Amino acid sequence: MILSARQKVSISMVGTDGNLSIVGSFQIIQDAVTELAGMLKIDGGTLRDKYNALWVFTKTRAKFFKKIGWNKELAITSYISFISNAKIHINVVLKDDYGEVVLFSKTEMCALDIETQRIRKTSSVGVEQSMLERANDTIDIAFTKFAEVELPTVEQVIVKSTNIDFSRHTNNTEYIRLVMDTYSVEEMENKVIKEFEILYANQSFEKDILDIRKANVDNKDLVLIEKNGQAVAKCEIVF
């Protein structure tokens, strides 16, 4: 099954330049992924109520091809591109009214048992091979293997109640916001992000204190979010 939808770029999704922001882009990705899961009856609510499990995003990488402004229409496509015993990949494609790709992303997800916090087999939470779509993508995305690099601390934040989502942990998009908050308005208006990847290593919860570490390494910005010295999320940003 393929999710096909149309949506206007709302004012809450744009940055200071009037175009779809990085945070707005990841909001759309998250919504498209979860809406597809709902169509397939493998959404978070179903996993919780029927299988005593929850979905955890483990990785998302997005490639950005062109800007799109406020109130412009987007064609959104979402589908499962990979299924294994432990994880699934969901691709999201955004196109403008001319049929040109604005964004292409891939999200990796696994299911955790709520009680044991152990990874569940995808087949045990309703995922079937018939859900796999063999789309003719001309764009490829490979996830990064993050090397261990010492990064300086640039900020420390406390997880607030509004950062917490349906699964009662910090929402995936909130980490994107924390990363983007390390840039100034001037930097964001003068830099063009071509690729953005986030790896979700561990969960964080309300009142947790997070250290944000960041540096430019090999012409890429690397960002590490830690809790008590343990990695929570890792990012690679390519300009």
GROMACS .gro file of C-alpha atoms in nm:
model
  239
    1MET     CA    1   0.000   0.000   0.000
    2ILE     CA    2   0.120   0.349  -0.087
    3LEU     CA    3   0.006   0.661   0.092
    4SER     CA    4  -0.064   0.947  -0.148
    5ALA     CA    5  -0.167   1.282  -0.007
    6ARG     CA    6  -0.155   1.653  -0.078
    7GLN     CA    7  -0.078   1.925   0.173
    8LYS     CA    8  -0.005   2.295   0.173
    9VAL     CA    9   0.306   2.426   0.343
   10SER     CA   10   0.157   2.592   0.651
   11ILE     CA   11   0.302   2.896   0.822
   12SER     CA   12   0.410   2.681   1.120
   13MET     CA   13   0.635   2.479   0.887
   14VAL     CA   14   0.842   2.762   0.741
   15GLY     CA   15   1.162   2.930   0.854
   16THR     CA   16   1.261   3.296   0.852
   17ASP     CA   17   1.314   3.281   0.474
   18GLY     CA   18   0.951   3.181   0.417
   19ASN     CA   19   1.042   2.832   0.292
   20LEU     CA   20   0.975   2.488   0.438
   21SER     CA   21   1.218   2.450   0.728
   22ILE     CA   22   1.417   2.148   0.836
   23VAL     CA   23   1.195   2.103   1.142
   24GLY     CA   24   0.885   2.142   0.923
   25SER     CA   25   1.024   1.885   0.679
   26PHE     CA   26   1.075   1.629   0.954
   27GLN     CA   27   0.726   1.700   1.089
   28ILE     CA   28   0.585   1.609   0.747
   29ILE     CA   29   0.804   1.298   0.731
   30GLN     CA   30   0.689   1.185   1.074
   31ASP     CA   31   0.324   1.251   0.990
   32ALA     CA   32   0.350   1.063   0.658
   33VAL     CA   33   0.518   0.765   0.824
   34THR     CA   34   0.260   0.745   1.100
   35GLU     CA   35  -0.035   0.800   0.864
   36LEU     CA   36   0.088   0.515   0.644
   37ALA     CA   37   0.122   0.296   0.954
   38GLY     CA   38  -0.237   0.383   1.044
   39MET     CA   39  -0.357   0.282   0.698
   40LEU     CA   40  -0.178  -0.052   0.742
   41LYS     CA   41  -0.314  -0.103   1.096
   42ILE     CA   42   0.036  -0.106   1.244
   43ASP     CA   43   0.027   0.240   1.402
   44GLY     CA   44   0.144   0.322   1.752
   45GLY     CA   45  -0.202   0.297   1.907
   46THR     CA   46  -0.262  -0.044   1.753
   47LEU     CA   47   0.079  -0.171   1.863
   48ARG     CA   48   0.016  -0.054   2.218
   49ASP     CA   49  -0.338  -0.188   2.250
   50LYS     CA   50  -0.308  -0.509   2.049
   51TYR     CA   51   0.057  -0.615   2.082
   52ASN     CA   52   0.182  -0.436   2.396
   53ALA     CA   53   0.456  -0.278   2.185
   54LEU     CA   54   0.561   0.059   2.049
   55TRP     CA   55   0.744   0.182   1.741
   56VAL     CA   56   1.083   0.344   1.784
   57PHE     CA   57   1.239   0.547   1.502
   58THR     CA   58   1.603   0.437   1.485
   59LYS     CA   59   1.724   0.644   1.188
   60THR     CA   60   1.601   0.900   0.937
   61ARG     CA   61   1.804   1.047   0.654
   62ALA     CA   62   1.662   1.312   0.423
   63LYS     CA   63   1.796   1.462   0.102
   64PHE     CA   64   1.679   1.812   0.010
   65PHE     CA   65   1.662   1.908  -0.358
   66LYS     CA   66   1.481   2.241  -0.376
   67LYS     CA   67   1.307   2.496  -0.157
   68ILE     CA   68   0.933   2.533  -0.141
   69GLY     CA   69   0.754   2.832   0.009
   70TRP     CA   70   0.459   2.900   0.233
   71ASN     CA   71   0.116   2.804   0.102
   72LYS     CA   72   0.260   2.599  -0.185
   73GLU     CA   73   0.115   2.253  -0.240
   74LEU     CA   74   0.311   1.936  -0.179
   75ALA     CA   75   0.237   1.589  -0.315
   76ILE     CA   76   0.332   1.338  -0.045
   77THR     CA   77   0.405   0.972  -0.108
   78SER     CA   78   0.494   0.721   0.164
   79TYR     CA   79   0.552   0.345   0.148
   80ILE     CA   80   0.740   0.058   0.312
   81SER     CA   81   1.057  -0.009   0.113
   82PHE     CA   82   1.221  -0.277   0.332
   83ILE     CA   83   1.109  -0.538   0.586
   84SER     CA   84   1.327  -0.768   0.799
   85ASN     CA   85   1.268  -0.959   1.121
   86ALA     CA   86   1.388  -0.665   1.329
   87LYS     CA   87   1.307  -0.348   1.134
   88ILE     CA   88   1.126  -0.177   0.851
   89HIS     CA   89   1.216   0.116   0.626
   90ILE     CA   90   0.957   0.371   0.521
   91ASN     CA   91   1.035   0.614   0.238
   92VAL     CA   92   0.871   0.954   0.207
   93VAL     CA   93   0.882   1.162  -0.112
   94LEU     CA   94   0.770   1.524  -0.137
   95LYS     CA   95   0.712   1.680  -0.479
   96ASP     CA   96   0.599   2.025  -0.589
   97ASP     CA   97   0.326   2.113  -0.838
   98TYR     CA   98   0.572   2.063  -1.125
   99GLY     CA   99   0.639   1.704  -1.017
  100GLU     CA  100   0.993   1.791  -0.907
  101VAL     CA  101   1.130   1.625  -0.594
  102VAL     CA  102   1.159   1.861  -0.298
  103LEU     CA  103   1.267   1.597  -0.046
  104PHE     CA  104   1.337   1.226  -0.033
  105SER     CA  105   1.376   1.045   0.298
  106LYS     CA  106   1.415   0.701   0.448
  107THR     CA  107   1.317   0.615   0.805
  108GLU     CA  108   1.419   0.298   0.987
  109MET     CA  109   1.189   0.172   1.264
  110CYS     CA  110   1.181  -0.118   1.507
  111ALA     CA  111   0.917  -0.235   1.752
  112LEU     CA  112   0.991  -0.254   2.124
  113ASP     CA  113   0.803  -0.460   2.380
  114ILE     CA  114   0.659  -0.213   2.632
  115GLU     CA  115   0.737  -0.429   2.935
  116THR     CA  116   1.080  -0.570   2.846
  117GLN     CA  117   1.198  -0.287   2.615
  118ARG     CA  118   1.338  -0.559   2.388
  119ILE     CA  119   1.308  -0.556   2.010
  120ARG     CA  120   1.009  -0.750   1.881
  121LYS     CA  121   0.996  -0.935   1.550
  122THR     CA  122   0.813  -0.721   1.296
  123SER     CA  123   0.586  -1.016   1.217
  124SER     CA  124   0.474  -1.022   1.583
  125VAL     CA  125   0.326  -0.671   1.557
  126GLY     CA  126   0.123  -0.714   1.239
  127VAL     CA  127   0.383  -0.638   0.971
  128GLU     CA  128   0.338  -0.859   0.662
  129GLN     CA  129   0.558  -0.900   0.356
  130SER     CA  130   0.260  -0.806   0.140
  131MET     CA  131   0.299  -0.451   0.276
  132LEU     CA  132   0.632  -0.412   0.095
  133GLU     CA  133   0.625  -0.181  -0.208
  134ARG     CA  134   0.880  -0.211  -0.489
  135ALA     CA  135   0.883   0.152  -0.596
  136ASN     CA  136   1.095   0.260  -0.892
  137ASP     CA  137   1.302   0.512  -0.697
  138THR     CA  138   1.579   0.686  -0.886
  139ILE     CA  139   1.713   0.833  -0.561
  140ASP     CA  140   1.911   0.623  -0.318
  141ILE     CA  141   1.982   0.683   0.050
  142ALA     CA  142   2.249   0.508   0.253
  143PHE     CA  143   2.262   0.551   0.627
  144THR     CA  144   2.584   0.679   0.786
  145LYS     CA  145   2.803   0.470   1.010
  146PHE     CA  146   2.876   0.725   1.280
  147ALA     CA  147   3.236   0.711   1.398
  148GLU     CA  148   3.327   0.794   1.758
  149VAL     CA  149   3.443   1.156   1.751
  150GLU     CA  150   3.510   1.386   2.046
  151LEU     CA  151   3.277   1.685   2.018
  152PRO     CA  152   3.265   1.996   2.240
  153THR     CA  153   2.951   2.077   2.437
  154VAL     CA  154   2.765   2.377   2.294
  155GLU     CA  155   2.444   2.368   2.496
  156GLN     CA  156   2.260   2.192   2.779
  157VAL     CA  157   1.881   2.160   2.782
  158ILE     CA  158   1.611   2.008   3.002
  159VAL     CA  159   1.337   1.796   2.841
  160LYS     CA  160   1.002   1.969   2.898
  161SER     CA  161   0.648   1.831   2.907
  162THR     CA  162   0.573   1.967   2.558
  163ASN     CA  163   0.865   1.766   2.418
  164ILE     CA  164   0.691   1.441   2.520
  165ASP     CA  165   0.472   1.250   2.276
  166PHE     CA  166   0.211   0.974   2.261
  167SER     CA  167   0.470   0.712   2.363
  168ARG     CA  168   0.565   0.924   2.668
  169HIS     CA  169   0.920   0.986   2.553
  170THR     CA  170   1.082   1.280   2.373
  171ASN     CA  171   0.929   1.310   2.027
  172ASN     CA  172   1.160   1.245   1.733
  173THR     CA  173   1.102   1.588   1.582
  174GLU     CA  174   1.197   1.758   1.908
  175TYR     CA  175   1.554   1.632   1.863
  176ILE     CA  176   1.560   1.797   1.520
  177ARG     CA  177   1.451   2.122   1.681
  178LEU     CA  178   1.725   2.093   1.946
  179VAL     CA  179   1.986   2.042   1.675
  180MET     CA  180   1.861   2.331   1.461
  181ASP     CA  181   1.857   2.558   1.766
  182THR     CA  182   2.238   2.536   1.771
  183TYR     CA  183   2.241   2.749   1.453
  184SER     CA  184   2.175   3.123   1.438
  185VAL     CA  185   1.913   3.279   1.209
  186GLU     CA  186   2.196   3.423   0.998
  187GLU     CA  187   2.357   3.081   0.958
  188MET     CA  188   2.030   2.921   0.854
  189GLU     CA  189   1.957   3.193   0.600
  190ASN     CA  190   2.302   3.166   0.444
  191LYS     CA  191   2.355   2.790   0.449
  192VAL     CA  192   2.171   2.536   0.239
  193ILE     CA  193   2.131   2.193   0.397
  194LYS     CA  194   2.156   1.919   0.135
  195GLU     CA  195   2.131   1.615   0.361
  196PHE     CA  196   2.034   1.560   0.723
  197GLU     CA  197   2.053   1.230   0.910
  198ILE     CA  198   1.958   1.155   1.267
  199LEU     CA  199   2.023   0.830   1.450
  200TYR     CA  200   1.812   0.769   1.759
  201ALA     CA  201   2.030   0.571   2.000
  202ASN     CA  202   1.828   0.588   2.323
  203GLN     CA  203   1.513   0.741   2.462
  204SER     CA  204   1.489   1.047   2.683
  205PHE     CA  205   1.206   1.155   2.909
  206GLU     CA  206   1.058   1.457   3.086
  207LYS     CA  207   1.308   1.638   3.312
  208ASP     CA  208   1.611   1.460   3.161
  209ILE     CA  209   1.913   1.688   3.116
  210LEU     CA  210   2.062   1.665   2.766
  211ASP     CA  211   2.411   1.776   2.662
  212ILE     CA  212   2.439   1.886   2.300
  213ARG     CA  213   2.784   1.847   2.145
  214LYS     CA  214   2.872   1.978   1.799
  215ALA     CA  215   3.165   2.031   1.560
  216ASN     CA  216   3.246   2.048   1.190
  217VAL     CA  217   3.430   1.733   1.083
  218ASP     CA  218   3.537   1.666   0.722
  219ASN     CA  219   3.309   1.948   0.594
  220LYS     CA  220   3.006   1.804   0.774
  221ASP     CA  221   2.848   1.918   1.096
  222LEU     CA  222   2.824   1.638   1.352
  223VAL     CA  223   2.594   1.674   1.650
  224LEU     CA  224   2.571   1.441   1.949
  225ILE     CA  225   2.292   1.459   2.207
  226GLU     CA  226   2.382   1.283   2.533
  227LYS     CA  227   2.212   1.199   2.862
  228ASN     CA  228   2.442   1.120   3.154
  229GLY     CA  229   2.726   1.054   2.911
  230GLN     CA  230   2.517   0.812   2.703
  231ALA     CA  231   2.428   0.888   2.341
  232VAL     CA  232   2.062   0.967   2.283
  233ALA     CA  233   2.086   1.091   1.923
  234LYS     CA  234   2.354   1.150   1.659
  235CYS     CA  235   2.327   1.379   1.357
  236GLU     CA  236   2.516   1.437   1.034
  237ILE     CA  237   2.438   1.756   0.844
  238VAL     CA  238   2.572   1.810   0.493
  239PHE     CA  239   2.574   2.158   0.336
   0.00000   0.00000   0.00000
